Tab-separated table of C-alpha atoms in Angstrom:
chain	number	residue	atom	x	y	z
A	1	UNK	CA	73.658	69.612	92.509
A	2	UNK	CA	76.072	70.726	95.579
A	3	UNK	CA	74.478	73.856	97.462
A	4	UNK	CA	78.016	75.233	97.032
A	5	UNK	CA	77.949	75.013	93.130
A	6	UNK	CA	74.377	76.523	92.994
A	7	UNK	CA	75.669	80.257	92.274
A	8	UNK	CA	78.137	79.055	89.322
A	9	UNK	CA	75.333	77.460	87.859
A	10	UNK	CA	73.471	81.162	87.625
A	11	UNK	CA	70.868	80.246	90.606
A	12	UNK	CA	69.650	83.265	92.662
A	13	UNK	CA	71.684	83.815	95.588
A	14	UNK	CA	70.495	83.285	98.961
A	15	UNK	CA	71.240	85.793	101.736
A	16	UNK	CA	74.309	83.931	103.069
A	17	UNK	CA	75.939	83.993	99.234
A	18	UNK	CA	74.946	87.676	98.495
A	19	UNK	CA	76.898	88.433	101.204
A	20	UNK	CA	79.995	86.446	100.994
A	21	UNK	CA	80.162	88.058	97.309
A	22	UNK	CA	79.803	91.674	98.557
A	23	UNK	CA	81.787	91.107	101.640
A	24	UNK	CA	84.924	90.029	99.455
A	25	UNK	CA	83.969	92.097	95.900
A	26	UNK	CA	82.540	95.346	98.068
A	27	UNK	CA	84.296	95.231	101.465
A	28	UNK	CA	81.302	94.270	102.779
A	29	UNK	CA	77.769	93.626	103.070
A	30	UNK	CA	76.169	96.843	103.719
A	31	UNK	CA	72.053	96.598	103.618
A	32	UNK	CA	72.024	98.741	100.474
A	33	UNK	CA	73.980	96.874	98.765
A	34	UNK	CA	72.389	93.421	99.733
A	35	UNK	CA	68.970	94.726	98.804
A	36	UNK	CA	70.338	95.917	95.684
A	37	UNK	CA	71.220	92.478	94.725
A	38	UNK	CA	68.322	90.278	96.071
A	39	UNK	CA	67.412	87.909	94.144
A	40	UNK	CA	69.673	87.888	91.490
A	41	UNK	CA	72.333	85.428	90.075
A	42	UNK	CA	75.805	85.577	90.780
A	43	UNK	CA	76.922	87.252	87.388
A	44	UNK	CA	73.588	89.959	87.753
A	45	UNK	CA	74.910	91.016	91.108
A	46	UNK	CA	78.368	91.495	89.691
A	47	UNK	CA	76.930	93.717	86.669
A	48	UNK	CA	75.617	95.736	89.571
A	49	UNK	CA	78.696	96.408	91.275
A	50	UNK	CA	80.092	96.801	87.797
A	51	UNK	CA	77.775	99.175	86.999
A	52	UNK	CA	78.552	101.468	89.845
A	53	UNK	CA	82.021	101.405	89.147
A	54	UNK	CA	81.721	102.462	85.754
A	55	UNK	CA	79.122	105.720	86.341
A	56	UNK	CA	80.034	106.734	89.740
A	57	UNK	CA	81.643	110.464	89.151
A	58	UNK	CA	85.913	110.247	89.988
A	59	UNK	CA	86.477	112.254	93.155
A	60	UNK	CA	87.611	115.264	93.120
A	61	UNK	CA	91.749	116.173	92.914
A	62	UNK	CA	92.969	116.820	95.741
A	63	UNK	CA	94.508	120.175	96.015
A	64	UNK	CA	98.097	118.985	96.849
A	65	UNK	CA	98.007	117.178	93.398
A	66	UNK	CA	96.147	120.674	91.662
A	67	UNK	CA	97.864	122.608	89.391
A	68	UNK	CA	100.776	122.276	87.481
A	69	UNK	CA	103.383	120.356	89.589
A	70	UNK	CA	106.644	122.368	89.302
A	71	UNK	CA	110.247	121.469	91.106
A	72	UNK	CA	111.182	123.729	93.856
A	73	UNK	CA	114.464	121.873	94.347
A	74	UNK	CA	116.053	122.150	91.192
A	75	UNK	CA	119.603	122.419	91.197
A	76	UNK	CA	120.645	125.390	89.021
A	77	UNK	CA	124.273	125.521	87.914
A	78	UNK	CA	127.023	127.531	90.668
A	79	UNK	CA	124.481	126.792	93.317
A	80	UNK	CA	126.356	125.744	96.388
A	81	UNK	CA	125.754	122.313	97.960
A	82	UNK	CA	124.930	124.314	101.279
A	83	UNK	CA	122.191	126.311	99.746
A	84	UNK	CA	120.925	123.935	97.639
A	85	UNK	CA	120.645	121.337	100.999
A	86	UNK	CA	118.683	123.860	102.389
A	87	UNK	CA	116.004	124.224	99.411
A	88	UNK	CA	116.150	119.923	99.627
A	89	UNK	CA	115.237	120.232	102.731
A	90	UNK	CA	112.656	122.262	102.883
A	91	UNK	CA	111.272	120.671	99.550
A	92	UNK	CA	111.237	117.230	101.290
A	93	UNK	CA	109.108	118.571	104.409
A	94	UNK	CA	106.367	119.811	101.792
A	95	UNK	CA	106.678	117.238	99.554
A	96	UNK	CA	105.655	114.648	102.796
A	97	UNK	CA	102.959	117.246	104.127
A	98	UNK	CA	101.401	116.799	100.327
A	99	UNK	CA	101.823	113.261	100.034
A	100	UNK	CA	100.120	112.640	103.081
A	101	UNK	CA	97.124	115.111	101.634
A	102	UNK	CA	96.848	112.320	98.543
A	103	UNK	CA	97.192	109.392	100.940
A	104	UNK	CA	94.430	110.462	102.744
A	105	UNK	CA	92.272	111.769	99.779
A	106	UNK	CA	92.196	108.336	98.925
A	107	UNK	CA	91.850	106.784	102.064
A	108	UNK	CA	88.306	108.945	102.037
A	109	UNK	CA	87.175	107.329	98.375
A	110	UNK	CA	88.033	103.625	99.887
A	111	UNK	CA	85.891	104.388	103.015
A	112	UNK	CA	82.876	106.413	101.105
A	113	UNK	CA	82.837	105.712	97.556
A	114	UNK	CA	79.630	104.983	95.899
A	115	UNK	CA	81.887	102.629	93.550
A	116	UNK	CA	83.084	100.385	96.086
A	117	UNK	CA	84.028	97.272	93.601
A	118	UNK	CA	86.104	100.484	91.567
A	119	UNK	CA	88.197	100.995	94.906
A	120	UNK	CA	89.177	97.258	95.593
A	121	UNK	CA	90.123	97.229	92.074
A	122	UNK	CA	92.676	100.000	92.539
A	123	UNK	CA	93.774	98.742	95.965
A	124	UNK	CA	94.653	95.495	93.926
A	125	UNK	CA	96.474	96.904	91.236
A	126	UNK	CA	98.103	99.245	93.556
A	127	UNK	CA	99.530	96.262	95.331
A	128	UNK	CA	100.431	94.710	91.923
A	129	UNK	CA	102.891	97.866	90.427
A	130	UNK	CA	103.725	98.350	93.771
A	131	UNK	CA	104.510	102.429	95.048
A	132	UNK	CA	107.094	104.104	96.839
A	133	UNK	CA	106.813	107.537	97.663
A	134	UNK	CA	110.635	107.951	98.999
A	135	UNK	CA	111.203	107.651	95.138
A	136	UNK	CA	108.467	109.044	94.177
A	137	UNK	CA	107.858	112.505	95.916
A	138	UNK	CA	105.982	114.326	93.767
A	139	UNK	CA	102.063	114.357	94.633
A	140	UNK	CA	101.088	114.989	90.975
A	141	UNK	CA	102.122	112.205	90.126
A	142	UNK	CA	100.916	109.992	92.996
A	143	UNK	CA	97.500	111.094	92.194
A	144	UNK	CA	97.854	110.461	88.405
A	145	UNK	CA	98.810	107.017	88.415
A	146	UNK	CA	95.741	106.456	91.394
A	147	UNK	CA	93.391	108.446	88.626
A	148	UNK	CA	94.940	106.316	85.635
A	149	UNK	CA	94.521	102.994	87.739
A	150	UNK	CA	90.625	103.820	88.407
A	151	UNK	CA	89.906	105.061	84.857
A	152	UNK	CA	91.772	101.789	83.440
A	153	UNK	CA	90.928	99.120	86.452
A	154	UNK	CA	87.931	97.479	84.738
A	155	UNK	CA	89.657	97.451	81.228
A	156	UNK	CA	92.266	95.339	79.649
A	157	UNK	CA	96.000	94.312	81.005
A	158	UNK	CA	97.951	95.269	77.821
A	159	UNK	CA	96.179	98.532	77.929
A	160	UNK	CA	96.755	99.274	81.586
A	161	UNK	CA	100.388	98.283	81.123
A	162	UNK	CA	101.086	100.313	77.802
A	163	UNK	CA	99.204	103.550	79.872
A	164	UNK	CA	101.892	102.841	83.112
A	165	UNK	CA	104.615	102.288	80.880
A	166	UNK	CA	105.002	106.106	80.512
A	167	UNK	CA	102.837	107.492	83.730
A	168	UNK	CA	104.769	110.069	85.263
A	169	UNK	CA	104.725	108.126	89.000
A	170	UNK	CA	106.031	104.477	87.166
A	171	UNK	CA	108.611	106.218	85.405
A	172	UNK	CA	110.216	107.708	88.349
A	173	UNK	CA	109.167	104.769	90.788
A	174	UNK	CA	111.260	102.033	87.930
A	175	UNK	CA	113.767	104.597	86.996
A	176	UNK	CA	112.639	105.172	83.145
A	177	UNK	CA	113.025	109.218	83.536
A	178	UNK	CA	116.178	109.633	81.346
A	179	UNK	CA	116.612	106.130	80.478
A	180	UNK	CA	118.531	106.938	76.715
A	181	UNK	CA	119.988	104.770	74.246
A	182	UNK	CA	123.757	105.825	75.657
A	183	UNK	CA	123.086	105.026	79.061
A	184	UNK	CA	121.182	102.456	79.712
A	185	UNK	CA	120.120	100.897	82.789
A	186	UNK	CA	118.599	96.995	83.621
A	187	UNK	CA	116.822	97.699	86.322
A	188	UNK	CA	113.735	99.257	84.531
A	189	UNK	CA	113.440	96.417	82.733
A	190	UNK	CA	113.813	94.107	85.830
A	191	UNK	CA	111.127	95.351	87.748
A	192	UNK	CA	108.690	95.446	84.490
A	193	UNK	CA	109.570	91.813	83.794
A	194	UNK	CA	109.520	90.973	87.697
A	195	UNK	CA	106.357	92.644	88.473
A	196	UNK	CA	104.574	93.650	85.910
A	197	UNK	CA	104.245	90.922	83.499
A	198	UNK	CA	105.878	87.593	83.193
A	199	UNK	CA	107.351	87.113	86.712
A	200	UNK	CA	111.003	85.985	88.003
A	201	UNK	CA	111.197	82.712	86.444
A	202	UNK	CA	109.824	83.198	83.026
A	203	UNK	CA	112.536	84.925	81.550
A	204	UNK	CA	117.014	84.759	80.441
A	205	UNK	CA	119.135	87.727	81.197
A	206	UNK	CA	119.254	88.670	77.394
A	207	UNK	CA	115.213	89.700	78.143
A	208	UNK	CA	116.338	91.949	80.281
A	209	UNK	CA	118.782	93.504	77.880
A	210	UNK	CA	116.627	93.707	75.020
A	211	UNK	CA	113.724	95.322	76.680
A	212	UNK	CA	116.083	97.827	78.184
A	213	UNK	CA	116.746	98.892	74.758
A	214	UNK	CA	112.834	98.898	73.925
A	215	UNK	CA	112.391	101.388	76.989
A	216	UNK	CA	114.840	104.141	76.552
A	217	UNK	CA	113.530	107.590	74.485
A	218	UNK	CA	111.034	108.844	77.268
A	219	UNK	CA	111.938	112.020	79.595
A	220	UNK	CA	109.764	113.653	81.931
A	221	UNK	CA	109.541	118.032	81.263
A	222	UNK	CA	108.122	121.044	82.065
A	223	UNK	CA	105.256	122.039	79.940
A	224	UNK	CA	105.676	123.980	76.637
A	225	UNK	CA	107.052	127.134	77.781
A	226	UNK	CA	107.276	126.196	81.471
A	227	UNK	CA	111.120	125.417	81.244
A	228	UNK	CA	113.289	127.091	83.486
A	229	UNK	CA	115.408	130.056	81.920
A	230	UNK	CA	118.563	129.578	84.067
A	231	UNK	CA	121.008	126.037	83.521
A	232	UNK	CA	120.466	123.411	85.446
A	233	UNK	CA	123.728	121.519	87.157
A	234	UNK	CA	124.273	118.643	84.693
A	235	UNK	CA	126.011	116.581	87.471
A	236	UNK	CA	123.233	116.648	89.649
A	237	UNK	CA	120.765	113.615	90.551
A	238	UNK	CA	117.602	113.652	87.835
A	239	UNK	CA	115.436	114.099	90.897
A	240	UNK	CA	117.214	117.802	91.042
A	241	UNK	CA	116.929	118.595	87.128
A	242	UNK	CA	113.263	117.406	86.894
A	243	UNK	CA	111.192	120.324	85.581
A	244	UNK	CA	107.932	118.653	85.285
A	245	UNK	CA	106.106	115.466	84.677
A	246	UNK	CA	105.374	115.354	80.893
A	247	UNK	CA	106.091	112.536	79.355
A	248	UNK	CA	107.498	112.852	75.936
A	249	UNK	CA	109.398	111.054	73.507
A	250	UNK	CA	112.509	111.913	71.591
A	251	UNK	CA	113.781	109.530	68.930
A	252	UNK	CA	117.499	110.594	69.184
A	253	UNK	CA	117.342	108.986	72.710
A	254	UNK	CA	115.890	106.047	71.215
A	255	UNK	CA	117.660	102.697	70.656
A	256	UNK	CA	115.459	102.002	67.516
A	257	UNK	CA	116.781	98.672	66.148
A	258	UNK	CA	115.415	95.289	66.475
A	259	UNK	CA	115.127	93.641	69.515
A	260	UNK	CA	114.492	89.536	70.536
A	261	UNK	CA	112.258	89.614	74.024
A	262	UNK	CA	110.953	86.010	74.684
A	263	UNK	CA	111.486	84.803	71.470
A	264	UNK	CA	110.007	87.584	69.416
A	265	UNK	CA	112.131	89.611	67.744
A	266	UNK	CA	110.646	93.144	66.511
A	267	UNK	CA	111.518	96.671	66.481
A	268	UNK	CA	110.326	97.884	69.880
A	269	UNK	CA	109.164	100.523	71.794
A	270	UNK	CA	108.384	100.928	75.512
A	271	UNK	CA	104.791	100.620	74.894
A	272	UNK	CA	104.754	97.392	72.683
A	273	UNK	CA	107.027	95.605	74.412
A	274	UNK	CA	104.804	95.612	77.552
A	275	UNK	CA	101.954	95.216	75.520
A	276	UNK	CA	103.849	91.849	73.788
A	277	UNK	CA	104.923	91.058	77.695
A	278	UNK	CA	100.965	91.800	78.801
A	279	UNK	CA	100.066	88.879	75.843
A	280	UNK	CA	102.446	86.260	77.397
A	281	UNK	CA	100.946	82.612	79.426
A	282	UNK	CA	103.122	83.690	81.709
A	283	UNK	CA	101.740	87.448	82.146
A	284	UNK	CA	98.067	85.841	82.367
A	285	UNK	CA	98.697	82.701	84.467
A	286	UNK	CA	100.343	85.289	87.182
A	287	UNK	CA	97.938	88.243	86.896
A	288	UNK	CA	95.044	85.645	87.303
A	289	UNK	CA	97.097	83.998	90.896
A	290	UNK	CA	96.922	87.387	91.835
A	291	UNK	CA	93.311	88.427	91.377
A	292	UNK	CA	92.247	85.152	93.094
A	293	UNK	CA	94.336	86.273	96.203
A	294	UNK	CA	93.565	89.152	96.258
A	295	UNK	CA	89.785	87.705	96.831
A	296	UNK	CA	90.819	84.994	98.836
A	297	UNK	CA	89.644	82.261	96.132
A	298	UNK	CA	91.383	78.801	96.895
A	299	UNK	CA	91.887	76.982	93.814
A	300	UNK	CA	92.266	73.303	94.384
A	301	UNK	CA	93.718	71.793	91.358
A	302	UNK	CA	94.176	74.725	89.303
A	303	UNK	CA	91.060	74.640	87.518
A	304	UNK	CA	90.149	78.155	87.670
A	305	UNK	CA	93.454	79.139	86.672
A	306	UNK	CA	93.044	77.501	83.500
A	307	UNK	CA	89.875	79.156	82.933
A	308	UNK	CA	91.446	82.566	83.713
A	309	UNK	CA	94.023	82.058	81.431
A	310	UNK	CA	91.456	81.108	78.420
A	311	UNK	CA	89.353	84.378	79.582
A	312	UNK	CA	92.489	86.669	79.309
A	313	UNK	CA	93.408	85.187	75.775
A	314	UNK	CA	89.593	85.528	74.563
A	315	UNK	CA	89.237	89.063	75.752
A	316	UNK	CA	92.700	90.575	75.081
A	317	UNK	CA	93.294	90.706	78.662
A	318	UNK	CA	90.183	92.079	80.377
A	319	UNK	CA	90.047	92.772	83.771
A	320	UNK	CA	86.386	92.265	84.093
A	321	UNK	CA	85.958	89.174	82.202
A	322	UNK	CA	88.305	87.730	84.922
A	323	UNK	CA	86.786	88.741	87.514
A	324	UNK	CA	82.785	87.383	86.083
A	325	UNK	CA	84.772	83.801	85.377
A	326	UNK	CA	85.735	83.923	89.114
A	327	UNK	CA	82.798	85.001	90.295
A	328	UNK	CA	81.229	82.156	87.938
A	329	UNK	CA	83.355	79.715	89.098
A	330	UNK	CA	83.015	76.735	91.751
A	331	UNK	CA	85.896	77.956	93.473
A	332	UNK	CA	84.721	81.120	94.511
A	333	UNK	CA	82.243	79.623	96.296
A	334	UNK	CA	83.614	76.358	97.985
A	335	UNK	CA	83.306	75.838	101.229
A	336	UNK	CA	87.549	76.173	101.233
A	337	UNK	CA	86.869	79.986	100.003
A	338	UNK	CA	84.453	80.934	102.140
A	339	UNK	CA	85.657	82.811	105.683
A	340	UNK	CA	89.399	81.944	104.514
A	341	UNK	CA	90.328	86.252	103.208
A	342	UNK	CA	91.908	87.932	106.444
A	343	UNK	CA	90.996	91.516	105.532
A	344	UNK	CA	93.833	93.557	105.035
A	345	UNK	CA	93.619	96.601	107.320
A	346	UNK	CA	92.320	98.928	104.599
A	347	UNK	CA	89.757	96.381	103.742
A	348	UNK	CA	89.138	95.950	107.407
A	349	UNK	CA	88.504	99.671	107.939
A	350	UNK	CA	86.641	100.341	104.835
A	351	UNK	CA	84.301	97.336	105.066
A	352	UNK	CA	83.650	98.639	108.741
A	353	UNK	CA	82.783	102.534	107.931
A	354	UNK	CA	80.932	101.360	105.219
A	355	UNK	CA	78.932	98.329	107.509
A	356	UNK	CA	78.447	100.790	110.332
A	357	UNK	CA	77.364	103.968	107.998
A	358	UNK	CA	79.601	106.278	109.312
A	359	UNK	CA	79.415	108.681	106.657
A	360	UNK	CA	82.514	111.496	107.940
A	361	UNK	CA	85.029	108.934	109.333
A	362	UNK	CA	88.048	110.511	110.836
A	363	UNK	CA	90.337	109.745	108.188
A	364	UNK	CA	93.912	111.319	109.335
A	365	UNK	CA	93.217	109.404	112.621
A	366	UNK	CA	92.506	106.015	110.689
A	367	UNK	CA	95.583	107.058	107.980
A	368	UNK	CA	97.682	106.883	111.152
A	369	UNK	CA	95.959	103.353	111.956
A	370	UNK	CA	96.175	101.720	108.856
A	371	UNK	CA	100.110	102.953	108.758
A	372	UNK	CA	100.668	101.390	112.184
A	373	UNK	CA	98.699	98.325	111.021
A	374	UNK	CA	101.204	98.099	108.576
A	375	UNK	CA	99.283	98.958	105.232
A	376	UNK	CA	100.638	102.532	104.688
A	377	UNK	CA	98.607	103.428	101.418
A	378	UNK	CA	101.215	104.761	98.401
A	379	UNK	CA	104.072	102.749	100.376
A	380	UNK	CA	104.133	99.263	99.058
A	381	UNK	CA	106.733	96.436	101.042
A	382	UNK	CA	110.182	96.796	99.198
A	383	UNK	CA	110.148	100.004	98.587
A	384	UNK	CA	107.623	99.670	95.840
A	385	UNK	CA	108.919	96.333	94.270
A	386	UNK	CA	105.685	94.458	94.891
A	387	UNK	CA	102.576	94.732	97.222
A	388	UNK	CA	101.368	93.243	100.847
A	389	UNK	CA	102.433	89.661	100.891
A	390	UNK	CA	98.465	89.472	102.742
A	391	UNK	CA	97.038	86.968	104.647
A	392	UNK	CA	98.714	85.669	107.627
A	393	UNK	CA	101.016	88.735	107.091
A	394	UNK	CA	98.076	90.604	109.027
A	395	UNK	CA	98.162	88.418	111.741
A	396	UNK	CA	101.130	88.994	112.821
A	397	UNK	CA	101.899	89.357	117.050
A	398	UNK	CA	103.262	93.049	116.185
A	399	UNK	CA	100.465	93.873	113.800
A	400	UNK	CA	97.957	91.876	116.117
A	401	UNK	CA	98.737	94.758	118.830
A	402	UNK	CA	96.757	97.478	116.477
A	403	UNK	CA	94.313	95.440	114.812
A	404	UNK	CA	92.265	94.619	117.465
A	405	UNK	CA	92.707	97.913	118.994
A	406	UNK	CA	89.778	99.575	117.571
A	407	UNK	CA	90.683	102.105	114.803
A	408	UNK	CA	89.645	105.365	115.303
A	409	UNK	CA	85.811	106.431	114.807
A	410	UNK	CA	84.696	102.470	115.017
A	411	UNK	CA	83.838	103.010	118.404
A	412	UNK	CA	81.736	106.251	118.141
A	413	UNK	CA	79.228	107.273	116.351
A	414	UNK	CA	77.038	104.661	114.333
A	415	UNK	CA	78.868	101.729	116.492
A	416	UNK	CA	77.191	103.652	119.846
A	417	UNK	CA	73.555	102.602	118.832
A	418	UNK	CA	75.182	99.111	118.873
A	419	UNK	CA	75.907	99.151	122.248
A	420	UNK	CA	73.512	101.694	123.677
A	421	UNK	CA	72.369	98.977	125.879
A	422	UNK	CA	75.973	98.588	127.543
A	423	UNK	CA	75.730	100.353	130.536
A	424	UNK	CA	79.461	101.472	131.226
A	425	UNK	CA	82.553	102.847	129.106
A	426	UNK	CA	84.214	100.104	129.944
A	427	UNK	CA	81.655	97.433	129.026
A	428	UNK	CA	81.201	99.369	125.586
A	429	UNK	CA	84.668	99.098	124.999
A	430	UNK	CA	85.161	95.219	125.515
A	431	UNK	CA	81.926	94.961	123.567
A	432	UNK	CA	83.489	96.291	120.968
A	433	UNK	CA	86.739	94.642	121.373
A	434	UNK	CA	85.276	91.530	121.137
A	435	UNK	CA	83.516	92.344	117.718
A	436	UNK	CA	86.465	93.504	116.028
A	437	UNK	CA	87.921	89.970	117.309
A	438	UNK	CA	84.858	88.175	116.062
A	439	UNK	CA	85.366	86.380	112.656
A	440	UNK	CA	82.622	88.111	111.154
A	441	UNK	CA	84.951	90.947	111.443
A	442	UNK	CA	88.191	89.673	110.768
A	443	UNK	CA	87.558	87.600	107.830
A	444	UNK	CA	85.350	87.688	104.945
């Protein structure tokens, strides 16, 4: 049997395998992790990760998401447009401040966690709904979709979807808030079909009618007897006469009659249509492509997306059964996979904090990094209408001009023992410079 085909067959891993697993599953290789491992098959050293992601504790909220979120620029009714500008205003300058609290919150899990196959996971999925906080300014809810994402990211598709479907952050972010049965709008729908599920191809405009239809009924309020006493201005933008972010349903808003969405026809709701769209080839074929991408598997020949596609159908969509069929698979470990990921910044960072131990990293400086690196967490490309494109993306001249400058706290710290033995600053620094440039680094 091919070396290369050794871990698929549940051999024991040798050093150089452990490592490529952890490196792409983990961020990296740290020596904890690879001793945790040793000598175990391929699907073993997955359970551990799996493990880990399933018992480490969730981190703490952040206090710019604690509390119950309420809107300080609501626009009542006779309020000018000058004095309600100013309350915008000011809103929008805390808004940002707290935003950039919950970016960096989770910047600090992706760097530390004791779950690092949990954080991956979320970075993933967080790429795949895509995020946008110019839509979305509200840090509540940026903190409850990255809460729902790591409670749901080792679970089932259909059950992530049907949870997002009515998450406070996707319902602003796709426009649901408000979307009623007498005013309707496709773009919801678009964006679910486009990105969510099925993909651009897989569908006929009449899809996009129907599950507009399916999606209306849900508003986002206040809590029970948090409503504002005064009346709001019913011309102004929803974003101005949003009083909380519960999500509840109310049937008079609800188109209720049958609908036909790819070929079904059946009276639905926003929650089983996705789920019907999270069942589709078409929903398991692309969520599969993305997964392997996302680990930098090349599949020659398509034969692991076949297999994906016959795990998702056998497990109702699990997340983890995917990834143990990759991890199982040939493909994962061909020489064609191996050394061909170019880490994303965040995966670059975290796989370096976590390789070097550096156990406080500076994260506001490496937020600032990663941003100028092009990876600004809770800002996907497109304003939120898909994730990093990856890859050679990274690579970039521009984005070439800050990755191999070193991000902040690489070259302090648990990096100076690495070059103790460098006599000058300036010998340190090229030292390090030429790490960071070194494949090892670059690529996993």
């Amino acid at each position: 049997m091919n070396r290369m085909q050794e871990p698929a067959a549940g051999n024991a891993l040798s050093t150089t395998e452990r490592r490529h697993l952890l490196r792409r599953l983990a961020f990296t290789a740290t020596p904890e992790l690879d001793r945790a491992v040793q000598g175990m098959p391929a699907d073993e050293a997955l359970s551990v990760l799996v493990r880990a992601a399933r018992d480490a504790p969730y981190p703490q909220v952040p206090e710019a998401a604690s509390g119950i979120w309420r809107n300080p620029a609501l626009r009542f009714d006779g309020l000018s447009d000058e004095d309600f500008e100013t309350i915008a205003d000011r809103q929008a300058e805390r808004a940002r401040a707290a935003t950039g609290e919950v970016r960096r919150w989770w910047l600090a899990e992706l760097l530390t966690s004791p779950a690092p196959l949990r954080e991956n996971l979320v970075l993933f999925l967080h790429g795949v709904f895509g995020s946008n906080t110019g839509s979305v300014d509200a840090p509540h809810a940026l903190h409850g979709r990255n809460a729902l994402l790591r409670r749901q990211c080792l679970g089932t598709v259909p059950d992530l979807l049907a949870s997002l479907v009515v998450d406070p952050a996707m319902m602003i972010q796709v426009g649901m808030d408000g979307h009623r049965r007498l005013r309707v709008s496709d773009r919801p729908a678009k964006l679910i079909l486009d990105h969510w599920t099925v993909g651009a191809d897989a569908y006929e405009p009449r899809d996009i009618e129907e599950l507009s239809r399916a999606l209306t009924g849900w508003l986002l309020v206040a809590p029970e007897g948090r409503e504002p006493t005064r009346p709001l201005d019913p011309r102004a933008p929803r974003a101005a006469r949003r009083t909380g972010l519960v999500p509840i349903f109310r049937p008079d808003e609800f188109d209720a009659g049958p609908k036909t969405i790819l070929g079904r026809t059946h009276p639905f709701d926003a929650r089983s249509a996705v789920r019907w769209l999270a069942s589709h080839e078409a929903t398991a074929r692309r969520f599969g492509r993305l997964l392997m991408t996302h680990l930098g598997v090349e599949d020659g020949g398509a034969a692991l997306e076949t297999r994906l596609l016959s795990a998702y159908r056998t497990t109702g969509g699990s997340i983890e059964a995917m990834l143990r069929e990759i991890v199982r698979s040939d493909a994962f470990w061909s020489e064609s996979s191996r050394w061909a990921l170019i880490k994303s910044p965040v995966h670059l960072a975290a796989g370096a904090c976590r390789q070097l131990g550096i156990a406080s990293p500076p994260v506001a400086a490496m937020d600032s990094w990663l941003r100028a690196s092009g990876q600004a967490l809770l800002d996907t490309p497109n304003n939120g209408e898909g994730g990093w494109p990856g890859q050679e993306a990274w690579v970039t001249p521009a984005a070439l001009l800050e990755r191999l400058d070193p991000a902040p706290g690489l070259d302090a710290g648990a990096i100076e023992t690495e070059v103790a033995g460098v006599n000058s600053p300036e010998g340190r620094s090229a030292f390090i410079r030429r790490v960071m440039m070194s494949p090892q680094y670059q690529l996993a």
